[in-house]
Tab-separated table of C-alpha atoms and ligand atoms in Angstrom:
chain	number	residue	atom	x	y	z
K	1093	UNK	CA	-96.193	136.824	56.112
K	1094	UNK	CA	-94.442	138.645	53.492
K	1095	UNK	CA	-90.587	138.171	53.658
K	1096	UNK	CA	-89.127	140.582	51.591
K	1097	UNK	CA	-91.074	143.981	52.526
K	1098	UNK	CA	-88.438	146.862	51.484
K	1099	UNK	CA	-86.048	144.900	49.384
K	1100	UNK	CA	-85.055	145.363	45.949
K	1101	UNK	CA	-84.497	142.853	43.329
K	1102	UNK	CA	-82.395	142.236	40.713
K	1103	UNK	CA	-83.027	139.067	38.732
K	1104	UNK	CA	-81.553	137.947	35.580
K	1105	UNK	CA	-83.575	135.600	32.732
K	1106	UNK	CA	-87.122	136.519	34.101
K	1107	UNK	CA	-89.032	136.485	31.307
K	1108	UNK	CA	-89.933	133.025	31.313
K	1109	UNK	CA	-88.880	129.795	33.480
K	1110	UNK	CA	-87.377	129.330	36.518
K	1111	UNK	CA	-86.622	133.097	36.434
K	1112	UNK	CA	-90.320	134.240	35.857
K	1113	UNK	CA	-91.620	132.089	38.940
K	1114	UNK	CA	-89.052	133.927	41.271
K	1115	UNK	CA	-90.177	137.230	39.702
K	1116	UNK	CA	-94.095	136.258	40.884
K	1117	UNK	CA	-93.107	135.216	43.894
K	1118	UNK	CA	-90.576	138.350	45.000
K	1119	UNK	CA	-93.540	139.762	44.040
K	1120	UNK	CA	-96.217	138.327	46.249
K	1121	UNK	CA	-93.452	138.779	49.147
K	1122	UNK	CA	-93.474	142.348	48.923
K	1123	UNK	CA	-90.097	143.329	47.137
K	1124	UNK	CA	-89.750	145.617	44.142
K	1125	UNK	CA	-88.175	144.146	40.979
K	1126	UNK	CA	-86.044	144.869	38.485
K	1127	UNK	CA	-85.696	141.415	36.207
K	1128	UNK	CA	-83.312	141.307	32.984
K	1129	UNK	CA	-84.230	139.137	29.401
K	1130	UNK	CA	-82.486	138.667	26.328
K	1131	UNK	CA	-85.105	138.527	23.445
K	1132	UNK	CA	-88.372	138.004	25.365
K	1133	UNK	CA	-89.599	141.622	25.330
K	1134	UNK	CA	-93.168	140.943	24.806
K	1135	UNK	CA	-93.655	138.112	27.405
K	1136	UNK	CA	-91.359	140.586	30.298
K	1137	UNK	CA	-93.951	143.049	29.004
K	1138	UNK	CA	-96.640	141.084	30.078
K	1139	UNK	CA	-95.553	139.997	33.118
K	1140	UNK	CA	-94.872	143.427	34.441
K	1141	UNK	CA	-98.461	144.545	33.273
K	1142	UNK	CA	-99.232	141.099	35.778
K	1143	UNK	CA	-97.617	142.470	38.758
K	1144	UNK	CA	-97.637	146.217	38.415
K	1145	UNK	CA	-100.429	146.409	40.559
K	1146	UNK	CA	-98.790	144.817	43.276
K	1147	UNK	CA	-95.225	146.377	43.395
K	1148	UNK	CA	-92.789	148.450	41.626
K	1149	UNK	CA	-91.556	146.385	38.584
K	1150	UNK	CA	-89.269	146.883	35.276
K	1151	UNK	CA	-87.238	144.829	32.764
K	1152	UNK	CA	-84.647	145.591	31.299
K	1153	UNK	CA	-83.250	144.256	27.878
K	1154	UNK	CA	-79.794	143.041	28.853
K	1155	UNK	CA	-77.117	140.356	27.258
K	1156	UNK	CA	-75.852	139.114	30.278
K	1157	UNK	CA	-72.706	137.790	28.819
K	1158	UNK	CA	-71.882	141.444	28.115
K	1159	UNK	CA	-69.747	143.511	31.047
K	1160	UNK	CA	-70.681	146.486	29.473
K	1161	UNK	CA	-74.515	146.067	29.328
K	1162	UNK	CA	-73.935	144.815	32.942
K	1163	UNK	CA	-72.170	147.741	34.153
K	1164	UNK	CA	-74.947	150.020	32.715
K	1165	UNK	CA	-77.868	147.471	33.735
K	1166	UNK	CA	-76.705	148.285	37.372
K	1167	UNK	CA	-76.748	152.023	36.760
K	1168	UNK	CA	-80.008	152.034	35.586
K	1169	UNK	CA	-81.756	149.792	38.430
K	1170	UNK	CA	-79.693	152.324	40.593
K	1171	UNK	CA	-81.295	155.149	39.399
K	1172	UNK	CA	-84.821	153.636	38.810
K	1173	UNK	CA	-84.793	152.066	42.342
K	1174	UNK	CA	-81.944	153.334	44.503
K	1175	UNK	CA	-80.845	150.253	45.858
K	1176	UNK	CA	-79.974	146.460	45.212
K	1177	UNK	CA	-80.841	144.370	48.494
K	1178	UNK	CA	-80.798	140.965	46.345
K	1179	UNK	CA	-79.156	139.855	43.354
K	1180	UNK	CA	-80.395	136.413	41.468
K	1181	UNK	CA	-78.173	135.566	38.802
K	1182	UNK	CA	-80.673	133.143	37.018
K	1183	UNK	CA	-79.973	133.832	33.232
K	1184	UNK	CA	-79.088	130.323	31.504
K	1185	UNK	CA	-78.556	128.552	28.390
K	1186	UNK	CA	-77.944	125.226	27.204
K	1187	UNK	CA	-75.350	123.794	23.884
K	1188	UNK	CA	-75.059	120.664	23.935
K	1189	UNK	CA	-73.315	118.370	22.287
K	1190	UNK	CA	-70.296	115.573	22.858
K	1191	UNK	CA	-66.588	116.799	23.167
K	1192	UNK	CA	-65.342	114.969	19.847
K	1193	UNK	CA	-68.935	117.859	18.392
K	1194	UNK	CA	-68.172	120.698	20.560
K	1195	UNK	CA	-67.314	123.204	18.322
K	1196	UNK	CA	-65.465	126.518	20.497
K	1197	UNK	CA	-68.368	128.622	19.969
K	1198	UNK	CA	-70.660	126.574	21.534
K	1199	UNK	CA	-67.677	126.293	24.855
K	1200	UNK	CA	-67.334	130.314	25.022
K	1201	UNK	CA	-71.030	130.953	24.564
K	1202	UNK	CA	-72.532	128.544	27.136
K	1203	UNK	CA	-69.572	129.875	29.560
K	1204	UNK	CA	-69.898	133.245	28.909
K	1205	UNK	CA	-74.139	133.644	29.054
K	1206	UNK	CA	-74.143	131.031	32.198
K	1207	UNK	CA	-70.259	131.976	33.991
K	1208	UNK	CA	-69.258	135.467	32.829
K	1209	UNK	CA	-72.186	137.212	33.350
K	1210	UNK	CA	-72.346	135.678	36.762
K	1211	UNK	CA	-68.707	137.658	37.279
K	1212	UNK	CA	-70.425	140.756	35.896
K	1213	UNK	CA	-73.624	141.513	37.206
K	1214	UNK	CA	-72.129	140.503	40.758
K	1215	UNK	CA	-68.946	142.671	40.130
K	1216	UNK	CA	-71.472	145.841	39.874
K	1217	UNK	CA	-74.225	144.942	42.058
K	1218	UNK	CA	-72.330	144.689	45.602
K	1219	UNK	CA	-71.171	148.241	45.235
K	1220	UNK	CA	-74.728	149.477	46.703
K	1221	UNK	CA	-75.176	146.129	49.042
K	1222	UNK	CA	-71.444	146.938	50.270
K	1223	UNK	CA	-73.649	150.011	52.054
K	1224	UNK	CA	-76.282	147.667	53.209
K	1225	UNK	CA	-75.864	144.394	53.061
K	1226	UNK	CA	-77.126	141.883	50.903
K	1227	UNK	CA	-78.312	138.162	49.384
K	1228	UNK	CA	-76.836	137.211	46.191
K	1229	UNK	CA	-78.446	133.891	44.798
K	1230	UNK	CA	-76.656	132.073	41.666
K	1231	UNK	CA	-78.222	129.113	39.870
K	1232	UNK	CA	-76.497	126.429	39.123
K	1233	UNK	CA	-77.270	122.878	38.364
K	1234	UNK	CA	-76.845	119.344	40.032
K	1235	UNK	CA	-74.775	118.927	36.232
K	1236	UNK	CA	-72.211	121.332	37.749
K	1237	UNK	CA	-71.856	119.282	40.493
K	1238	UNK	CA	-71.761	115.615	39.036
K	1239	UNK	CA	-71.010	116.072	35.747
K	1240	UNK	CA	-73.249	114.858	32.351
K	1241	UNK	CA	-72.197	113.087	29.500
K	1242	UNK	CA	-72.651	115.583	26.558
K	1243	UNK	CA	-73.074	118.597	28.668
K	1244	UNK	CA	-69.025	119.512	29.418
K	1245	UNK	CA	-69.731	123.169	28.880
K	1246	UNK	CA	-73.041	123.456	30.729
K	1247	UNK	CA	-71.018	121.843	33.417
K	1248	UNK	CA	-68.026	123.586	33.767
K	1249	UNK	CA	-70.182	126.477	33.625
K	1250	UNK	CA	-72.341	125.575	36.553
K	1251	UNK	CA	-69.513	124.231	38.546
K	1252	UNK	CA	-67.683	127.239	38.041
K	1253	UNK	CA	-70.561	129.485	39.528
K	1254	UNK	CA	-69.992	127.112	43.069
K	1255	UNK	CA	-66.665	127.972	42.785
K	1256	UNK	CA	-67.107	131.320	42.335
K	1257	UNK	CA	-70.191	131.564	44.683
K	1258	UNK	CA	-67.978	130.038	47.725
K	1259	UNK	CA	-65.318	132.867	47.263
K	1260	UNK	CA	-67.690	135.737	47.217
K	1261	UNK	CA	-68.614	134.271	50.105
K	1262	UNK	CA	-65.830	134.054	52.384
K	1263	UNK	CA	-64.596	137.325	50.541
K	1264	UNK	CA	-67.874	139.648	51.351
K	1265	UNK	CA	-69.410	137.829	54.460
K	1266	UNK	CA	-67.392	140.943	57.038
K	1267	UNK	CA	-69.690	143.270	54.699
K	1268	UNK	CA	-72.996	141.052	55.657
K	1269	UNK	CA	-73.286	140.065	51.902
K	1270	UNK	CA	-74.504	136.180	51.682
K	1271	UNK	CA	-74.071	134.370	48.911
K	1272	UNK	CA	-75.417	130.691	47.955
K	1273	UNK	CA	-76.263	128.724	45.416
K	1274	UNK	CA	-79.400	126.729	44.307
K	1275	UNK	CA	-78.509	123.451	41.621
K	1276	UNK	CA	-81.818	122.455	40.447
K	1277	UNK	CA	-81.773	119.007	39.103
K	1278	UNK	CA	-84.630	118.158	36.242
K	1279	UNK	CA	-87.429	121.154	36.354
K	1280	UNK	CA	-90.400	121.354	33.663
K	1281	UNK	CA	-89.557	124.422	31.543
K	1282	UNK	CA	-88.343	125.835	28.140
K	1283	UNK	CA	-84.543	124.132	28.891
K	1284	UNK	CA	-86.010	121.007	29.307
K	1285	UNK	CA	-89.193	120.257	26.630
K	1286	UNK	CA	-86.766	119.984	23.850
K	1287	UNK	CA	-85.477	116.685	25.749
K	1288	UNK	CA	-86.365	113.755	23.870
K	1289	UNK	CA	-88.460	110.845	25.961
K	1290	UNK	CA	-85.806	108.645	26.740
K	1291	UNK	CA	-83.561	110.772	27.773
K	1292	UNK	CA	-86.332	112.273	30.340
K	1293	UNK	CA	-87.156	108.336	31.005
K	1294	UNK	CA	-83.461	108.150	32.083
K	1295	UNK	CA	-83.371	111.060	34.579
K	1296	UNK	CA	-86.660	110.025	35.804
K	1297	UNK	CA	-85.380	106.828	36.939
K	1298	UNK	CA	-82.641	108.374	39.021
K	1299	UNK	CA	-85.120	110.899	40.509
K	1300	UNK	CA	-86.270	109.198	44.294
K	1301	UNK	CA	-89.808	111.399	44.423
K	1302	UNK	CA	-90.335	110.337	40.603
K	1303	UNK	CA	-91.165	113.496	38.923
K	1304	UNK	CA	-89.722	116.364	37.314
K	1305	UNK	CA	-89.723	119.362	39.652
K	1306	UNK	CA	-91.639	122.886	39.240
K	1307	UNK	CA	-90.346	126.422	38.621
K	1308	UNK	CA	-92.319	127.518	41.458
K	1309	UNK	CA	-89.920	124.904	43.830
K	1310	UNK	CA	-86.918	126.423	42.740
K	1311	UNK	CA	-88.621	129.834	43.903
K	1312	UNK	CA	-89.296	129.036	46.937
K	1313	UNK	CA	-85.924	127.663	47.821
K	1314	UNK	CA	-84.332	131.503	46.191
K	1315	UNK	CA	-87.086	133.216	48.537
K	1316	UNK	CA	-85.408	131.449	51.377
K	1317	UNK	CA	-81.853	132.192	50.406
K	1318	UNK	CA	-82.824	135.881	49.649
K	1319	UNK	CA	-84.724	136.482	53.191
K	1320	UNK	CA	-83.758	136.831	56.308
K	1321	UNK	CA	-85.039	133.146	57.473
K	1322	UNK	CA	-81.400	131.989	56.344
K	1323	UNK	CA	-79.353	134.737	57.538
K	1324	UNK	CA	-76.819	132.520	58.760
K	1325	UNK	CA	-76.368	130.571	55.569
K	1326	UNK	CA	-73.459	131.163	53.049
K	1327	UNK	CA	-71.658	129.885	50.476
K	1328	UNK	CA	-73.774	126.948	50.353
K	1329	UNK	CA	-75.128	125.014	46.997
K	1330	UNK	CA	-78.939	123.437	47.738
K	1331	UNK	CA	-79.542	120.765	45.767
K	1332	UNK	CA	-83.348	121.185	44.793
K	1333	UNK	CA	-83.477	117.834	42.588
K	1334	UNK	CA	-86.039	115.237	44.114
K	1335	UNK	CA	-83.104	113.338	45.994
K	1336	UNK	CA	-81.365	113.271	42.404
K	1337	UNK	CA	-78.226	114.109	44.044
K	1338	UNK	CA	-78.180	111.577	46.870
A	1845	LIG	P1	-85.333	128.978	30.313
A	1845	LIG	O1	-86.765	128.628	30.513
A	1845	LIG	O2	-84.667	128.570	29.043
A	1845	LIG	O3	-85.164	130.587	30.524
A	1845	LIG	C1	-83.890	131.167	30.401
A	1845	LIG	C2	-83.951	132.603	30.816
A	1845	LIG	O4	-82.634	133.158	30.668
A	1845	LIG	C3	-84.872	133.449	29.935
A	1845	LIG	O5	-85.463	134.444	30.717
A	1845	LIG	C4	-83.897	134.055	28.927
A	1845	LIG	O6	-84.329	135.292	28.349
A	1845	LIG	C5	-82.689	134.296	29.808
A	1845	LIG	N1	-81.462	134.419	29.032
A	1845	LIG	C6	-80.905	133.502	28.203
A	1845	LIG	N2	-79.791	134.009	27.641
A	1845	LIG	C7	-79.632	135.279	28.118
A	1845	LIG	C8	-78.692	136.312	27.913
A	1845	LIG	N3	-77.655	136.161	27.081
A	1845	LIG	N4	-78.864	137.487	28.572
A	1845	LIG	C9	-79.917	137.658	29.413
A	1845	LIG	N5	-80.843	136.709	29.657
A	1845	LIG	C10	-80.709	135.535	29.007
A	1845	LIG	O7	-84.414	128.379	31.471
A	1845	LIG	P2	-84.816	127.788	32.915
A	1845	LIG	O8	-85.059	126.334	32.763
A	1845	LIG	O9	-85.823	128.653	33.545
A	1845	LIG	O10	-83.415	127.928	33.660
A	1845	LIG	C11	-83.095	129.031	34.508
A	1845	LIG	C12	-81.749	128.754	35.169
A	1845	LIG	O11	-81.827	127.520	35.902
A	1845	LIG	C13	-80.609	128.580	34.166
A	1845	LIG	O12	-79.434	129.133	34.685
A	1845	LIG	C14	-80.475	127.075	34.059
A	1845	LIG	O13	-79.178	126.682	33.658
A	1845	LIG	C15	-80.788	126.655	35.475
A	1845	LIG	N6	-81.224	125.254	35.581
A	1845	LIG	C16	-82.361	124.831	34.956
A	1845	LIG	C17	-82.735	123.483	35.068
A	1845	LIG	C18	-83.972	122.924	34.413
A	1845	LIG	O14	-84.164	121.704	34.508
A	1845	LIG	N7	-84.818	123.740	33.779
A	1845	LIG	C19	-81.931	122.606	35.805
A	1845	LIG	C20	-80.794	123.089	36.430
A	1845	LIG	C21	-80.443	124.412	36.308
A	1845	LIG	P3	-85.213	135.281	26.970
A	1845	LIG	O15	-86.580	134.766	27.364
A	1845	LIG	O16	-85.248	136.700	26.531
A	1845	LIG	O17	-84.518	134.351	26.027
């Protein structure tokens, strides 16, 4: 069955990741896809030569810290596809570092690539799902929730999306605009190979199913939040994390 037959999506960071498994699997479900990157161009290339056969895709190059490249992102998916049914904000980046190290560029970048752009792509995208409705999906992380020594703005960042998510909510559910949130706890891509082992060993111990989770798991939970099987869900956060957040 395909679940999202007629819907267009917009989805931010899909050129590789977490973001590129939700673009494959919008995909398979039948919806036509716009998808954003910031530097990728050859790998978004490839991956809309992948699906072309099977729907209408396009990425776009498109700094989503920027309000600017935001507000004109949403005019051009508007006037290459017409409508935006479902909005991922995916895009994500990691600086770590301990407080005493933080320097402020490291604070205003993380917040503005993982927090601001979450204000601006959803500021312009509900002006064409105020007409029809909508899903908006944000991911954040189980680090938002609980915290993470050396992470403070990768958490406040992610926290801030619940936050955020949870107003939009209450604010655009008369409008039949739904808006949740996935936290993903330890998932095998880009964000986390650089890890070093023992810091892996120590979120594997803390992780009930034992094993770092897949890009394609975190899909399939933002399938369900974008379709219609959870129409009566929002402003909730999902913890997808292997029990990590028990
Ligand atoms: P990833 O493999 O590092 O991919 C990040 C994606 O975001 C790429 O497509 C990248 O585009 C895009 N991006 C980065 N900065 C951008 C910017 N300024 N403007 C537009 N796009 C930008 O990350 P991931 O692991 O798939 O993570 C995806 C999301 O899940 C992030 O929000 C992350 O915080 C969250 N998350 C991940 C984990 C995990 O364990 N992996 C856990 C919890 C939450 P380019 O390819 O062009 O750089």
């Amino acid at each position: 069955m395909k679940l999202l037959d007629g819907k267009t999506a917009l989805i931010t960071g899909g050129s590789r990741g977490i973001g590129a498994s939700i673009v494959r699997l919008f995909a398979e479900h039948g919806a036509e896809i716009a998808f954003t990157y910031a530097s990728s161009a050859s790998s978004s290339e490839t991956i809309v030569t992948e699906l072309s056969g099977i729907t209408k895709i396009k990425a776009y190059q498109s700094d989503a810290a920027s309000i600017t490249a935001a507000e004109k992102l949403v005019k051009d998916v508007m006037a290459d596809f017409g409508k935006i049914d479902i909005l991922v904000n995916n895009a994500g980046i990691t600086k770590d570092g301990l407080l005493l190290r933080m320097s402020e560029e490291m604070w205003d970048t993380v917040i503005d690539v993982n927090l601001k752009s979450v204000f601006n792509l959803t500021k312009f995208a509900i002006k064409s799902m105020l007409r029809t409705g909508g899903s908006i999906i944000n991911m954040s992380s189980v680090v938002g929730v609980f915290g993470n020594s050396g992470q403070a703005n990768y958490a406040a960042s992610k926290a801030g999306i619940i936050g955020f998510s949870k107003s939009v909510a209450k604010e655009l559910g008369s409008k039949n605009i739904r808006c949740n949130v996935i936290a993903p706890g330890f998932i095998s891509t880009e964000m986390t190979h650089v890890l070093d082992d023992s810091t892996k060993d120590a979120f594997l111990s803390n992780i009930p199913l034992k094993r770092l989770g897949e890009s394609r798991e975190i899909a399939n939970t933002t399938l369900f939040l974008a379709s219609d099987l959870s129409s009566y869900i929002t402003g909730q956060v999902l913890n997808v994390c292997g029990g990590m957040a028990i």
